[in-house]
XYZ file of C-alpha atoms in Angstrom:
235
model
C -98.622 108.478 -33.881
C -95.863 106.749 -35.266
C -96.617 103.858 -38.164
C -94.201 101.495 -36.183
C -95.583 100.670 -32.759
C -92.918 98.106 -31.192
C -93.130 97.239 -27.656
C -90.351 95.343 -26.016
C -91.038 93.167 -22.493
C -88.102 92.420 -20.553
C -89.117 89.645 -18.425
C -91.959 87.856 -20.377
C -93.338 85.078 -18.437
C -96.530 84.455 -17.272
C -98.766 86.640 -15.390
C -97.744 90.217 -16.093
C -95.854 89.583 -18.653
C -98.241 87.156 -20.596
C -101.262 89.441 -20.220
C -99.369 92.744 -21.157
C -98.030 90.948 -23.922
C -101.453 90.073 -25.599
C -103.207 93.614 -24.766
C -100.652 95.619 -26.743
C -100.505 92.993 -29.261
C -104.413 93.908 -29.209
C -103.611 97.478 -29.807
C -101.553 96.781 -33.309
C -97.992 96.279 -31.636
C -95.376 94.451 -32.523
C -94.268 92.652 -29.642
C -91.061 91.215 -28.593
C -90.663 89.030 -25.760
C -87.714 89.046 -23.806
C -86.652 86.241 -21.639
C -83.666 84.137 -20.759
C -84.299 80.951 -22.749
C -87.385 81.807 -25.031
C -89.001 78.761 -26.478
C -88.400 80.276 -30.102
C -90.905 78.202 -32.616
C -93.802 79.018 -29.753
C -93.236 82.463 -29.361
C -93.395 83.121 -32.944
C -96.501 80.947 -33.213
C -97.783 83.244 -30.727
C -97.540 86.039 -32.680
C -94.386 87.399 -30.562
C -91.012 88.271 -31.554
C -88.761 86.076 -29.486
C -85.299 87.457 -28.340
C -82.943 86.210 -25.536
C -82.008 88.385 -22.719
C -80.421 88.259 -19.176
C -81.591 90.814 -16.606
C -78.456 90.083 -14.306
C -76.294 90.932 -17.384
C -76.492 94.678 -18.653
C -74.602 93.643 -22.063
C -77.156 91.051 -22.546
C -79.816 93.962 -22.331
C -77.688 96.062 -25.007
C -77.511 93.091 -27.039
C -81.210 92.487 -27.123
C -81.933 96.446 -28.170
C -79.583 96.127 -31.264
C -80.959 92.997 -32.396
C -84.614 94.281 -32.333
C -83.492 97.791 -33.493
C -81.949 95.602 -36.712
C -84.540 93.458 -37.010
C -87.778 95.317 -36.190
C -86.833 98.760 -35.400
C -86.716 100.870 -31.954
C -89.198 99.931 -29.441
C -91.301 102.725 -28.578
C -92.567 101.040 -25.380
C -90.311 99.349 -23.173
C -91.743 96.960 -19.886
C -89.251 95.737 -17.479
C -90.995 93.107 -15.837
C -87.974 91.200 -14.691
C -86.447 90.516 -11.053
C -85.079 88.433 -9.043
C -85.599 87.363 -5.222
C -83.465 85.729 -3.186
C -83.735 85.129 0.149
C -80.872 84.845 3.163
C -80.263 81.580 4.190
C -81.324 82.894 7.771
C -83.845 85.721 7.539
C -83.504 87.011 11.047
C -79.791 87.452 9.886
C -79.975 89.293 6.834
C -76.026 89.511 6.038
C -75.969 85.558 5.869
C -76.803 86.460 1.729
C -73.814 85.954 0.021
C -72.390 88.852 -1.529
C -72.426 87.164 -4.835
C -76.362 86.892 -4.516
C -76.588 90.160 -3.488
C -74.694 91.343 -6.626
C -77.383 89.714 -8.880
C -79.816 91.766 -7.648
C -77.704 95.309 -7.717
C -77.147 93.881 -11.698
C -80.734 93.741 -12.305
C -80.783 97.476 -11.207
C -78.174 97.901 -13.737
C -79.734 96.353 -16.321
C -82.810 98.660 -15.872
C -80.194 101.705 -16.435
C -78.927 99.834 -19.545
C -82.611 99.215 -20.689
C -83.789 103.248 -20.322
C -80.421 103.844 -22.133
C -81.395 102.045 -24.816
C -84.550 103.038 -24.865
C -84.327 106.770 -25.419
C -81.811 106.391 -28.188
C -84.994 104.840 -29.813
C -87.452 107.288 -28.175
C -85.525 110.090 -29.699
C -85.321 108.567 -33.289
C -86.913 109.836 -36.365
C -88.878 106.556 -36.409
C -90.911 107.621 -33.415
C -91.061 111.579 -33.799
C -94.368 112.475 -32.548
C -95.377 109.108 -31.268
C -96.145 107.822 -27.239
C -92.914 106.877 -25.744
C -93.164 104.989 -22.459
C -90.862 103.232 -19.889
C -92.443 100.904 -17.469
C -90.580 99.190 -14.710
C -93.213 96.754 -12.591
C -92.507 97.725 -8.974
C -93.808 96.691 -5.496
C -94.223 98.733 -2.208
C -90.536 97.629 -0.966
C -89.041 101.275 -1.413
C -91.107 103.186 0.535
C -92.793 100.598 3.162
C -90.644 100.196 6.454
C -87.494 98.014 5.738
C -89.075 94.899 8.042
C -89.178 92.416 5.654
C -85.699 90.883 6.258
C -86.166 88.034 3.684
C -86.416 90.587 1.169
C -82.963 92.352 1.589
C -81.877 91.663 -2.186
C -85.379 92.284 -3.571
C -85.210 95.513 -1.819
C -82.213 96.879 -2.830
C -82.994 95.749 -6.706
C -86.398 97.526 -6.747
C -85.236 100.522 -4.477
C -82.528 101.371 -7.320
C -85.130 101.266 -10.048
C -87.790 103.664 -8.209
C -85.263 106.157 -7.692
C -84.648 105.926 -11.144
C -87.409 106.331 -12.597
C -88.189 109.236 -10.722
C -84.884 111.032 -12.075
C -85.754 109.834 -15.527
C -89.470 110.812 -15.477
C -88.089 114.679 -14.150
C -85.385 114.587 -16.956
C -87.522 113.226 -19.878
C -90.859 114.245 -19.299
C -90.633 117.259 -20.902
C -89.506 115.654 -24.367
C -92.487 113.504 -24.293
C -90.623 110.529 -22.902
C -92.280 108.785 -20.069
C -91.151 106.967 -17.573
C -92.988 104.791 -14.292
C -92.335 102.711 -11.521
C -95.935 100.983 -11.315
C -97.008 99.061 -8.559
C -100.021 96.694 -7.640
C -100.642 98.232 -3.516
C -103.181 96.782 -1.126
C -105.498 98.719 0.625
C -103.224 100.994 2.693
C -100.621 101.427 -0.185
C -98.600 98.396 1.272
C -97.927 94.937 -0.168
C -100.951 93.235 -1.261
C -102.882 90.900 0.970
C -102.566 88.015 0.159
C -99.542 88.046 -1.419
C -100.602 85.464 -3.967
C -103.293 87.841 -5.144
C -99.978 89.250 -7.070
C -99.685 86.039 -9.173
C -103.313 86.387 -10.588
C -102.843 89.981 -11.161
C -101.948 90.008 -14.906
C -105.142 91.360 -16.259
C -105.134 94.105 -14.091
C -101.387 94.714 -14.678
C -102.057 94.575 -18.494
C -104.998 97.114 -18.333
C -102.693 99.843 -16.240
C -99.735 99.269 -18.350
C -102.086 99.659 -21.443
C -103.693 103.076 -19.895
C -100.175 104.603 -19.184
C -98.768 103.110 -22.754
C -102.126 105.244 -24.358
C -102.541 108.201 -22.620
C -101.367 111.625 -23.847
C -99.937 113.124 -20.534
C -97.429 111.697 -18.158
C -99.125 110.599 -15.046
C -97.584 110.361 -11.940
C -94.139 108.321 -12.364
C -94.879 106.513 -8.809
C -97.837 104.794 -10.143
C -99.515 102.888 -7.678
C -102.683 100.845 -8.385
C -104.914 98.677 -6.572
C -106.298 95.172 -7.202
C -109.300 96.239 -9.135
C -107.081 98.047 -11.512
C -107.790 101.793 -10.291
C -105.034 104.246 -9.510
C -104.275 104.332 -5.393
C -104.021 107.174 -4.200
C -102.736 108.635 -0.208
């Protein structure tokens, strides 16, 4: 395995980001925490590397990778954990969502693409020759369940773009050892967790699943669904 274990978490807030960062740090990774306005001194005090990144701006994502590559080296693990969710002013009338707000959601999808482009360059570098290389998007069930949650119009489009992209990239790059995942916590029937509030305390389960995906030798299902118990969900 590569001597340079570097993980970049884009969207490193409480819950999923916080717990995943701690899990990777515990395995010897240098962990980069990407957020819009990092509290630099505190992040460094906690033992992480802070970097500013705006997920609504793909160019910001590219600049963040350039900074990491220069100061630490290319990451062999990238976790895209950021999203936005703005409901239409009238949820029963989804086209009341302003065009600019809709574009914010699609821009997050573009940022996943930009992150994947930057990640694959690092994965292919001599630094990580022979290393385990993994790209994970924090997903949810919106891409495959009936589109009846009108208040989540923007988030639905955002996640559906990411879902399809991870499928394409998994098929394209798994043969060269680069694994791409859309990892989603689901309820008992594969739907949205119930109660939804359970998602906001599921950081430990996400962290364990992500660590398992990062450290396993083979490619698991690219559309990786797991339960609140941290076990893989299957139909």
